[in-house]
Short mmCIF file of C-alpha atoms in Angstrom, two decimals:
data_model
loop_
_atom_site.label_atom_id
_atom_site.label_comp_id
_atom_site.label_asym_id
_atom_site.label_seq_id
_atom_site.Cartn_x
_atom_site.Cartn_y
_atom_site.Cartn_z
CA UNK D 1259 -5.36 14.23 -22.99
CA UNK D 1260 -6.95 15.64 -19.65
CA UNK D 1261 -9.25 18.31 -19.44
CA UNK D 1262 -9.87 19.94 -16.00
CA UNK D 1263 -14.23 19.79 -15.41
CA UNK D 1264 -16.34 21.20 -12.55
CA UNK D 1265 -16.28 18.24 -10.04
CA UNK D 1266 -20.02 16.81 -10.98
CA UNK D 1267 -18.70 15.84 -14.23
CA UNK D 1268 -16.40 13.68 -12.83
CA UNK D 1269 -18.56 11.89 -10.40
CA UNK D 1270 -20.39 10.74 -13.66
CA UNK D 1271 -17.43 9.02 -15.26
CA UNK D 1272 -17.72 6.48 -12.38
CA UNK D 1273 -18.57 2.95 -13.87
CA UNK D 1274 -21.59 2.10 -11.96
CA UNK D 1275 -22.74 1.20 -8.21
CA UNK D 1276 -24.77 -1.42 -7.13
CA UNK D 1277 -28.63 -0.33 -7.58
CA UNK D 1278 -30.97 -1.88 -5.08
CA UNK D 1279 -34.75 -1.40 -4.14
CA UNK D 1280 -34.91 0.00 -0.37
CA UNK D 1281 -38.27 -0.63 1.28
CA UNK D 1282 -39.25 1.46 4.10
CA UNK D 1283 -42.88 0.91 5.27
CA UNK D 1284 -44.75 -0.60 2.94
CA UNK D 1285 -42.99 1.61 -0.09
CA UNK D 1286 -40.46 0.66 -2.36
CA UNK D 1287 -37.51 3.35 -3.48
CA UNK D 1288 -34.63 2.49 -6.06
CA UNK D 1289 -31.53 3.81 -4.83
CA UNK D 1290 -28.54 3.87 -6.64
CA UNK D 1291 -26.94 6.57 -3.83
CA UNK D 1292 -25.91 3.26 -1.73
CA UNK D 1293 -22.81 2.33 0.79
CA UNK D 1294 -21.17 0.05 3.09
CA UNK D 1295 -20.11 1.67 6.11
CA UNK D 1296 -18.85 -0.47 8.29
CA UNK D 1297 -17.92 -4.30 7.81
CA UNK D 1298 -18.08 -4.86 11.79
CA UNK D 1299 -20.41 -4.33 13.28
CA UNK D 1300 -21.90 -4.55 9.82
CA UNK D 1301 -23.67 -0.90 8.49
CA UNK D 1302 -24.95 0.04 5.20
CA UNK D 1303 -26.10 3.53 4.32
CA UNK D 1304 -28.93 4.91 1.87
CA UNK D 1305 -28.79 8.49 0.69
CA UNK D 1306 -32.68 9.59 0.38
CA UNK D 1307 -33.43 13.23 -1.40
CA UNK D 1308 -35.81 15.19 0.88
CA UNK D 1309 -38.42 15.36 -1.16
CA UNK D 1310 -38.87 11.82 -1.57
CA UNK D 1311 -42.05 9.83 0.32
CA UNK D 1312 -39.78 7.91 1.89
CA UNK D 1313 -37.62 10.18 3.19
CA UNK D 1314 -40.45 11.00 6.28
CA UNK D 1315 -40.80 7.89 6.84
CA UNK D 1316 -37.81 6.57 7.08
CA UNK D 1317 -36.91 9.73 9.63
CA UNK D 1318 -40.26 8.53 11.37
CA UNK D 1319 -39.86 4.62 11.61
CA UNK D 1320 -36.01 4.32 11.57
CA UNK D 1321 -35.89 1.18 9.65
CA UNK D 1322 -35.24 0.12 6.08
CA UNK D 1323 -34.85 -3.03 4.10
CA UNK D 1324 -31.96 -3.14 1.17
CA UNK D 1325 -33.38 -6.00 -1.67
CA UNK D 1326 -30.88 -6.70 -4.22
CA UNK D 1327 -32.94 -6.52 -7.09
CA UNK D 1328 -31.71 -9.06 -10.35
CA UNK D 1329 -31.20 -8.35 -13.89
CA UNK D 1330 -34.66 -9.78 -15.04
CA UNK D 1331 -36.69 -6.70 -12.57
CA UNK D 1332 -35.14 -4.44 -14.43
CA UNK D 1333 -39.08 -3.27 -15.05
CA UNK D 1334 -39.86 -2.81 -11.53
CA UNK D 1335 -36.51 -1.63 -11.35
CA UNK D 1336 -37.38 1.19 -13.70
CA UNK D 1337 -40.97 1.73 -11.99
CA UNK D 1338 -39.92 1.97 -8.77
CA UNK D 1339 -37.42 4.70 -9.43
CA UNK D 1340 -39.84 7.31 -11.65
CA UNK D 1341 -42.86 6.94 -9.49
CA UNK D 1342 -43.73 8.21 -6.24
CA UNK D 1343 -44.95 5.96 -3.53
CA UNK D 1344 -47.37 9.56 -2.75
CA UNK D 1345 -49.37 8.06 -5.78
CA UNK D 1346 -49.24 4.52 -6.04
CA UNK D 1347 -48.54 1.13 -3.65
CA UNK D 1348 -45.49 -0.10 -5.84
CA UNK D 1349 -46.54 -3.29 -4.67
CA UNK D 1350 -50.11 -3.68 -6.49
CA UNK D 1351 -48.32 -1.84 -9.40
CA UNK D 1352 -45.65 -3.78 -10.34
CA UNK D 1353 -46.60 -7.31 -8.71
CA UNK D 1354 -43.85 -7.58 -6.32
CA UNK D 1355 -44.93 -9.72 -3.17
CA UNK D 1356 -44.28 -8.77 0.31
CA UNK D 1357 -42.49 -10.42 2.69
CA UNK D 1358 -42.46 -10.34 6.22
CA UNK D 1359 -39.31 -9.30 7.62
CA UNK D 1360 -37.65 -10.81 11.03
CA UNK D 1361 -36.45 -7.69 13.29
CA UNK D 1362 -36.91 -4.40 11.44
CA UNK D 1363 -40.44 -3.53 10.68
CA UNK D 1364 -40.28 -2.37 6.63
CA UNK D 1365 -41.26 -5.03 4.68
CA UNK D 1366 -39.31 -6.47 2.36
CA UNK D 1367 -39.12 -7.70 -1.75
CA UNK D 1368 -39.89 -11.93 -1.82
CA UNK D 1369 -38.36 -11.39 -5.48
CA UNK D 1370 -34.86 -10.18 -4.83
CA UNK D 1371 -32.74 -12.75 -3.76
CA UNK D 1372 -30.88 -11.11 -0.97
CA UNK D 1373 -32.78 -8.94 1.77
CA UNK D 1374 -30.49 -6.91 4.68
CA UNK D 1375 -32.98 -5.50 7.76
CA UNK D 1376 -31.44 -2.27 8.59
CA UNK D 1377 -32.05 -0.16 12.22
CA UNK D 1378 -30.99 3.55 11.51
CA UNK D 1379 -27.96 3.85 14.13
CA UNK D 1380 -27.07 7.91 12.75
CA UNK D 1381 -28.66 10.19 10.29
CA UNK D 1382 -26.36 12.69 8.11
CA UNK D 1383 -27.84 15.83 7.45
CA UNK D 1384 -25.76 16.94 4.41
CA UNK D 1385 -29.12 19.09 3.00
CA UNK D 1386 -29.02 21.51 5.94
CA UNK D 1387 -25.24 21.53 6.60
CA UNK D 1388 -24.12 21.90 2.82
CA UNK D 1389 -27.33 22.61 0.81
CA UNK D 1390 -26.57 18.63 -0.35
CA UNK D 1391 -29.08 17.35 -2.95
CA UNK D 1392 -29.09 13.70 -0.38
CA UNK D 1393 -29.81 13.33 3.62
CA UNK D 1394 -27.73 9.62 4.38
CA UNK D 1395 -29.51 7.16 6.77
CA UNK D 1396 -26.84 4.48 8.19
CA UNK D 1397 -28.22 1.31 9.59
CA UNK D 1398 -27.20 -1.29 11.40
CA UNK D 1399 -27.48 -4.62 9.51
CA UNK D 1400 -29.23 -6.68 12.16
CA UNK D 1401 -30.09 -9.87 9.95
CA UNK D 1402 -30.45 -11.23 6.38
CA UNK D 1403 -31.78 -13.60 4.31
CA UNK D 1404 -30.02 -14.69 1.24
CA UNK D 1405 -30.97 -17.07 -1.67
CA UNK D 1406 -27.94 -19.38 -1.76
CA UNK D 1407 -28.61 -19.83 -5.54
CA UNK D 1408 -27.68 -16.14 -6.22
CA UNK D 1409 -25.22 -14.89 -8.78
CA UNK D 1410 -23.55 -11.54 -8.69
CA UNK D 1411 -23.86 -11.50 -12.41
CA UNK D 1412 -27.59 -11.67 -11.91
CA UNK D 1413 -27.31 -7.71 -9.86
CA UNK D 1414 -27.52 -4.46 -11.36
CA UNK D 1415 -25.25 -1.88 -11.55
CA UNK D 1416 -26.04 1.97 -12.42
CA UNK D 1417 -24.43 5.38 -12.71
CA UNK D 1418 -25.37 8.11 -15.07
CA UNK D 1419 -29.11 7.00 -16.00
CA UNK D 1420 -27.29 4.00 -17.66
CA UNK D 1421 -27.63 0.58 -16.22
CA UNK D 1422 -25.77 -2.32 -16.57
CA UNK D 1423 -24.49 -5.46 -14.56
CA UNK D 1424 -20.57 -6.82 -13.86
CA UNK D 1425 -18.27 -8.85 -15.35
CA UNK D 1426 -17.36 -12.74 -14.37
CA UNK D 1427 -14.34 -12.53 -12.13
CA UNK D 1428 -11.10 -11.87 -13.51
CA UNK D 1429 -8.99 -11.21 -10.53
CA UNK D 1430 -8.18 -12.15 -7.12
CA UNK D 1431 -7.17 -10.35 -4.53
CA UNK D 1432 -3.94 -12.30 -2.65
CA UNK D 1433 -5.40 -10.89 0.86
CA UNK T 1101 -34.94 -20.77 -1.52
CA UNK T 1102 -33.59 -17.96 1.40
CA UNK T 1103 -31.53 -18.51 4.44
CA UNK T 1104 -31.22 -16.32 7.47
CA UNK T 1105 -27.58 -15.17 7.84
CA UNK T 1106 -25.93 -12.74 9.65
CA UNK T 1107 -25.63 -9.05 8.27
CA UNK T 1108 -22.05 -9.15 7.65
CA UNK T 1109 -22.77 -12.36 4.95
CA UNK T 1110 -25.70 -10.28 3.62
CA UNK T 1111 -22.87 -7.30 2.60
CA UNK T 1112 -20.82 -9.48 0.91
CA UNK T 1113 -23.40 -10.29 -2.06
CA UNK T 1114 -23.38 -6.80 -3.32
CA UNK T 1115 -22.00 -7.37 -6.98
CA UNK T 1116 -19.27 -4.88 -7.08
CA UNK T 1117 -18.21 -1.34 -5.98
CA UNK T 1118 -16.13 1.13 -7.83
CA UNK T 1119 -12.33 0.82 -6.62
CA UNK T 1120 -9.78 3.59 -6.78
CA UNK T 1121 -6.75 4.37 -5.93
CA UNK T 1122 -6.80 7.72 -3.18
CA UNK T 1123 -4.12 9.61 -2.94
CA UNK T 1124 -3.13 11.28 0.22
CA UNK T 1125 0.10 13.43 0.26
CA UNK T 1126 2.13 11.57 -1.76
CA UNK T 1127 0.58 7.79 -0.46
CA UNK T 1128 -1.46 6.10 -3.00
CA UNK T 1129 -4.31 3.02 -1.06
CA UNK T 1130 -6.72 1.00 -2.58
CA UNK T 1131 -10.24 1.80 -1.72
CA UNK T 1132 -13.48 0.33 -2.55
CA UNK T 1133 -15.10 1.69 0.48
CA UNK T 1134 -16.12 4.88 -1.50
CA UNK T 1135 -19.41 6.73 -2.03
CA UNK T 1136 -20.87 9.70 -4.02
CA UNK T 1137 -22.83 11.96 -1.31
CA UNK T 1138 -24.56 14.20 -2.78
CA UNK T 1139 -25.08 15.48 -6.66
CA UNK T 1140 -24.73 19.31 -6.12
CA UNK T 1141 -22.54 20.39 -4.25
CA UNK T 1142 -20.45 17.11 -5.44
CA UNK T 1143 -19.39 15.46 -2.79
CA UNK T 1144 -17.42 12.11 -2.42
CA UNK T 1145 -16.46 10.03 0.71
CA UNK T 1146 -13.93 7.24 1.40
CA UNK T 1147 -13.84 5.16 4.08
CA UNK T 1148 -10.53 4.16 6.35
CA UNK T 1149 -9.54 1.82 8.30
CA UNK T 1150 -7.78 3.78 11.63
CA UNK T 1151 -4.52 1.91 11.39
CA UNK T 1152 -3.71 2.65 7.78
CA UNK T 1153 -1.12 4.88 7.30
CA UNK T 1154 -2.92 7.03 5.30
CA UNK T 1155 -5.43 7.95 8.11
CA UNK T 1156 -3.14 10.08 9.94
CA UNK T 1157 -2.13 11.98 6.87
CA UNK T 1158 -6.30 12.35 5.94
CA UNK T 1159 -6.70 13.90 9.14
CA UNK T 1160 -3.33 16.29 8.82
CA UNK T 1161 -4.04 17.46 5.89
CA UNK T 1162 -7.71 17.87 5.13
CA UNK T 1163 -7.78 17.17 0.78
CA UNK T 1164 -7.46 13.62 -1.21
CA UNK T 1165 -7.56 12.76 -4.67
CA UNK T 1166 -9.41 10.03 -6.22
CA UNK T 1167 -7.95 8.34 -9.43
CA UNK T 1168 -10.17 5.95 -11.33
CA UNK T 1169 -7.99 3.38 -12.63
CA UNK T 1170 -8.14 1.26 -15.61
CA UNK T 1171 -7.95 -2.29 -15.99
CA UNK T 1172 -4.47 -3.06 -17.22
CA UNK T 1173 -3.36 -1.20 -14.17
CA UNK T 1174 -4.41 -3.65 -11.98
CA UNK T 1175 -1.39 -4.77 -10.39
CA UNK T 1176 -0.67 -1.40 -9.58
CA UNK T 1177 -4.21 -1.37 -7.83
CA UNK T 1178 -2.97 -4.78 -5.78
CA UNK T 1179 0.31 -3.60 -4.41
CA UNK T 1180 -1.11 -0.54 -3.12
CA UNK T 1181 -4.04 -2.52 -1.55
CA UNK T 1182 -1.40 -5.12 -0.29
CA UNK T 1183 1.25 -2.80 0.77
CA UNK T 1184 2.06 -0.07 3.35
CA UNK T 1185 3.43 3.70 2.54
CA UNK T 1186 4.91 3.39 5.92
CA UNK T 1187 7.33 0.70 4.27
CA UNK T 1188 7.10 1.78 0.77
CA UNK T 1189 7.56 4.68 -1.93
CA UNK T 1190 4.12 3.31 -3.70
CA UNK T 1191 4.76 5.89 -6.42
CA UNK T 1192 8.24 4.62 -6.94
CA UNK T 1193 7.46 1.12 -6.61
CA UNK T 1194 4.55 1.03 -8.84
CA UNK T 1195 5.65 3.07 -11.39
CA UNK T 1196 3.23 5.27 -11.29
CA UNK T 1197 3.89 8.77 -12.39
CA UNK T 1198 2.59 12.16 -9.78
CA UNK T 1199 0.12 14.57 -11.39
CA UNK T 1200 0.43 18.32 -9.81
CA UNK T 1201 -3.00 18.72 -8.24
CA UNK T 1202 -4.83 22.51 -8.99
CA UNK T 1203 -5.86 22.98 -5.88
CA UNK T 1204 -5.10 20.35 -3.41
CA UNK T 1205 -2.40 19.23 -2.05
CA UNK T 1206 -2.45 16.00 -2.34
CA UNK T 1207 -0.88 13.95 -5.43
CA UNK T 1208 -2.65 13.09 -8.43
CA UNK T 1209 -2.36 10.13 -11.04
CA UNK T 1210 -1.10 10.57 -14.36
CA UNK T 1211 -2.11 7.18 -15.58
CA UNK T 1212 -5.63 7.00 -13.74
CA UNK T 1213 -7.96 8.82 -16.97
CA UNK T 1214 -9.69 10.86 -14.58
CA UNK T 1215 -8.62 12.44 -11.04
CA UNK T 1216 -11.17 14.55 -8.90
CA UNK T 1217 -9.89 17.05 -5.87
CA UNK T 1218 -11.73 16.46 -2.85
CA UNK T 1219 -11.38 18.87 0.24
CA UNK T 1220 -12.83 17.08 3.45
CA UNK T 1221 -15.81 18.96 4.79
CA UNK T 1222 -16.69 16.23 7.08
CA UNK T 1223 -15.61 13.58 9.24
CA UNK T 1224 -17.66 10.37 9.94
CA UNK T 1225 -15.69 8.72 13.14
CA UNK T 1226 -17.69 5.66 13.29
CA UNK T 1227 -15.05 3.33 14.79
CA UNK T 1228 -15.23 4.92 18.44
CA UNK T 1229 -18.43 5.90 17.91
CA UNK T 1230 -19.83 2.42 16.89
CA UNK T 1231 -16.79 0.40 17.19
CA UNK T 1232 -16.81 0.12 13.40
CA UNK T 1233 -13.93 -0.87 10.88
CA UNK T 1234 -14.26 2.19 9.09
CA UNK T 1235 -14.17 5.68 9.35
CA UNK T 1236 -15.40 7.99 6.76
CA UNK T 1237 -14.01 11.66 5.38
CA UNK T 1238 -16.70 13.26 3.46
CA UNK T 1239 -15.12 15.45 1.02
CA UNK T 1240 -16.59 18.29 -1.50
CA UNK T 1241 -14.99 17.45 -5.28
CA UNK T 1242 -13.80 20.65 -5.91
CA UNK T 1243 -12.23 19.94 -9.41
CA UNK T 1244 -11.45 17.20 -11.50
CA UNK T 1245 -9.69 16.11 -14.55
CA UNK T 1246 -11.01 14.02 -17.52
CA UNK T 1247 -9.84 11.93 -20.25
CA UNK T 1248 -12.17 12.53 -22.84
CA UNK T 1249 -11.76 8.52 -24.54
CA UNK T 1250 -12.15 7.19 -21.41
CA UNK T 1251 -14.69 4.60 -21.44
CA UNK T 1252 -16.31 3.26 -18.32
CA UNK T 1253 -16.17 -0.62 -19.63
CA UNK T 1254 -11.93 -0.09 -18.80
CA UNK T 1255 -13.02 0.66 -14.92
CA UNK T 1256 -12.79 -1.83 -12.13
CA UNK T 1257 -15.08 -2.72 -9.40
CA UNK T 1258 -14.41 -4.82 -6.67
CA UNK T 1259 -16.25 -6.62 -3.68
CA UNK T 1260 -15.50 -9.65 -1.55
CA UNK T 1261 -11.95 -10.17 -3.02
CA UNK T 1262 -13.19 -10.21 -6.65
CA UNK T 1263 -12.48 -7.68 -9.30
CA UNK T 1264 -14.47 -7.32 -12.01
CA UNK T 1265 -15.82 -5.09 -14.72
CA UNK T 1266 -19.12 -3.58 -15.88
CA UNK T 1267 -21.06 -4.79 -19.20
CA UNK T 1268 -21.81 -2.81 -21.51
CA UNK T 1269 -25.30 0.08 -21.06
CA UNK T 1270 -28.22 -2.49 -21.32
CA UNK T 1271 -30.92 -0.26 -20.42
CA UNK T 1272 -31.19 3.45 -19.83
CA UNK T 1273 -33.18 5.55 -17.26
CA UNK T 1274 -36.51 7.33 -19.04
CA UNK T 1275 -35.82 10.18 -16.71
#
C-alpha cells in the first residue's frame, strides 16, 4: 500500500550512498552528497552547502581530494562531518596524517585506502538558480592512488543520518 | 601499501551506488549513475549515455520517474540494463506492471515500493562539452509514492558489475 509524500520524503527512502572525506586545502569535509559523472574522461562531483568552510575554498583553489574513508574511521568519520574546519584543523583533532598529493594541490587522508585528485572542470550553481540547499563542484579525476589490499566491504555507506556498509556480492552483471 | 593508478581505476572502488530502474515514457533502463542534488527543493539527477534510447525520449519529453527496486526483482533490473526499448516492450517483457503517474507523464512502477516524479529543470551536456560518457538531466522530485513496510535492507546498489545490498544501521549521525 502506496501513499503519495512530498518528494523529500522519498529521497530519504534511498538505501545509502557511498560517504567519503573530501579534502580541500588542508580541511577535511564528509560528504555523503557524492557522484560519478563521467566514466571517460573520468569526473566525480561533490555537492558542498554554501555555508560550509570549504565551500570558498574550494571556489578559490579549484581542487579537491575524494578519500574513501573505511568502516573502522567511522570516528573521524563522525568528527569530520559535525565540526567546522572555521574552528578546528581536523587533522590535529582527529589524528589523521597528511599526505602529499601528486597533481592537485589539497592534501589528502594517508588513512583511507583509496585517494582520487580532482581539478574542478565546471561548477553548478543550483543555490542561485533554484534556491538549492547544495552548489556541485565536478572534477576531473587526474590520478589516484589505491591500496591494492582494499575491500569494498571495508567502505561506508550513508543516507538519512544512518550509516552502514554493503553486502558481499550476490550478483553479476552478464555485461 | 598504495599504487598510483589512473582516475578511471580510482572510480571503480567506490563500494556501491543506489540502482533504479527510470522510467521514461513508457521505457524502463537501469541506472546507477544517479544522484540526489539538493535537499530542498528535492532534486534528483540521472545520468545517460547519448546513444540509449531513452535519451531522445528524456530530452522530448522533459519528466522521468525513478522506481527503487527490490531485491527479488533483480532480473527484471538485468534485462532492462541488458536490453534496448528500441527492440523491446520492457514492460511486457519483464512483467512489470505501469503505475499512472500524478503528474508526469512518464510511467511509473507498480512493483518498485517507492516511485518519485521528477520534472527536468536542468540539463548537464557533458559529452560534447567534455567528451564524457554521460550526460546528466537534473530533475526537481515533484511527488512521490511510498510503501510504508518498505525497508531499505531489500534495496540494491550496484558498482563495477557487482550488485549488492546494504547492512543493517550500524551507527547513526548525532546531528
Amino acid at each position: 500500500m502506496k501513499n503519495e509524500v512530498n518528494g523529500l520524503k522519498g529521497i530519504g527512502t534511498f538505501p545509502a550512498f557511498p560517504v567519503v572525506l573530501v579534502t580541500v586545502r588542508n580541511n577535511i569535509i564528509t560528504v555523503a552528497a557524492l557522484d560519478f559523472f563521467s566514466f571517460e574522461p573520468p569526473m566525480m562531483g561533490v555537492g558542498i552547502c554554501p555555508d560550509r568552510f570549504s565551500y570558498e575554498l574550494i571556489k578559490e583553489d579549484q581542487d579537491f581530494g575524494i578519500n574513501i574513508p573505511t568502516k573502522d574511521m567511522i570516528e573521524s568519520v563522525e568528527f569530520c562531518g559535525l565540526n567546522s574546519g572555521r574552528d578546528v584543523d581536523k587533522f590535529n583533532a582527529t589524528g589523521l596524517t597528511p599526505m602529499e598529493p601528486t597533481i592537485i594541490k589539497s592534501k589528502l587522508i594517508t588513512e583511507c585506502p583509496v585517494n582520487l585528485e580532482c581539478k574542478v572542470v565546471k561548477e553548478l550553481y543550483l543555490s542561485s538558480e533554484f534556491s538549492a540547499t547544495h552548489d556541485w563542484f565536478i572534477g576531473r579525476v587526474v590520478t589516484a592512488h589505491v591500496d591494492g589490499s582494499y575491500e569494498k566491504t571495508q567502505a561506508l555507506v550513508y543516507w538519512a543520518k544512518k550509516y552502514r556498509t554493503v553486502s558481499d556480492v550476490f550478483s553479476t552483471t552478464k555485461i
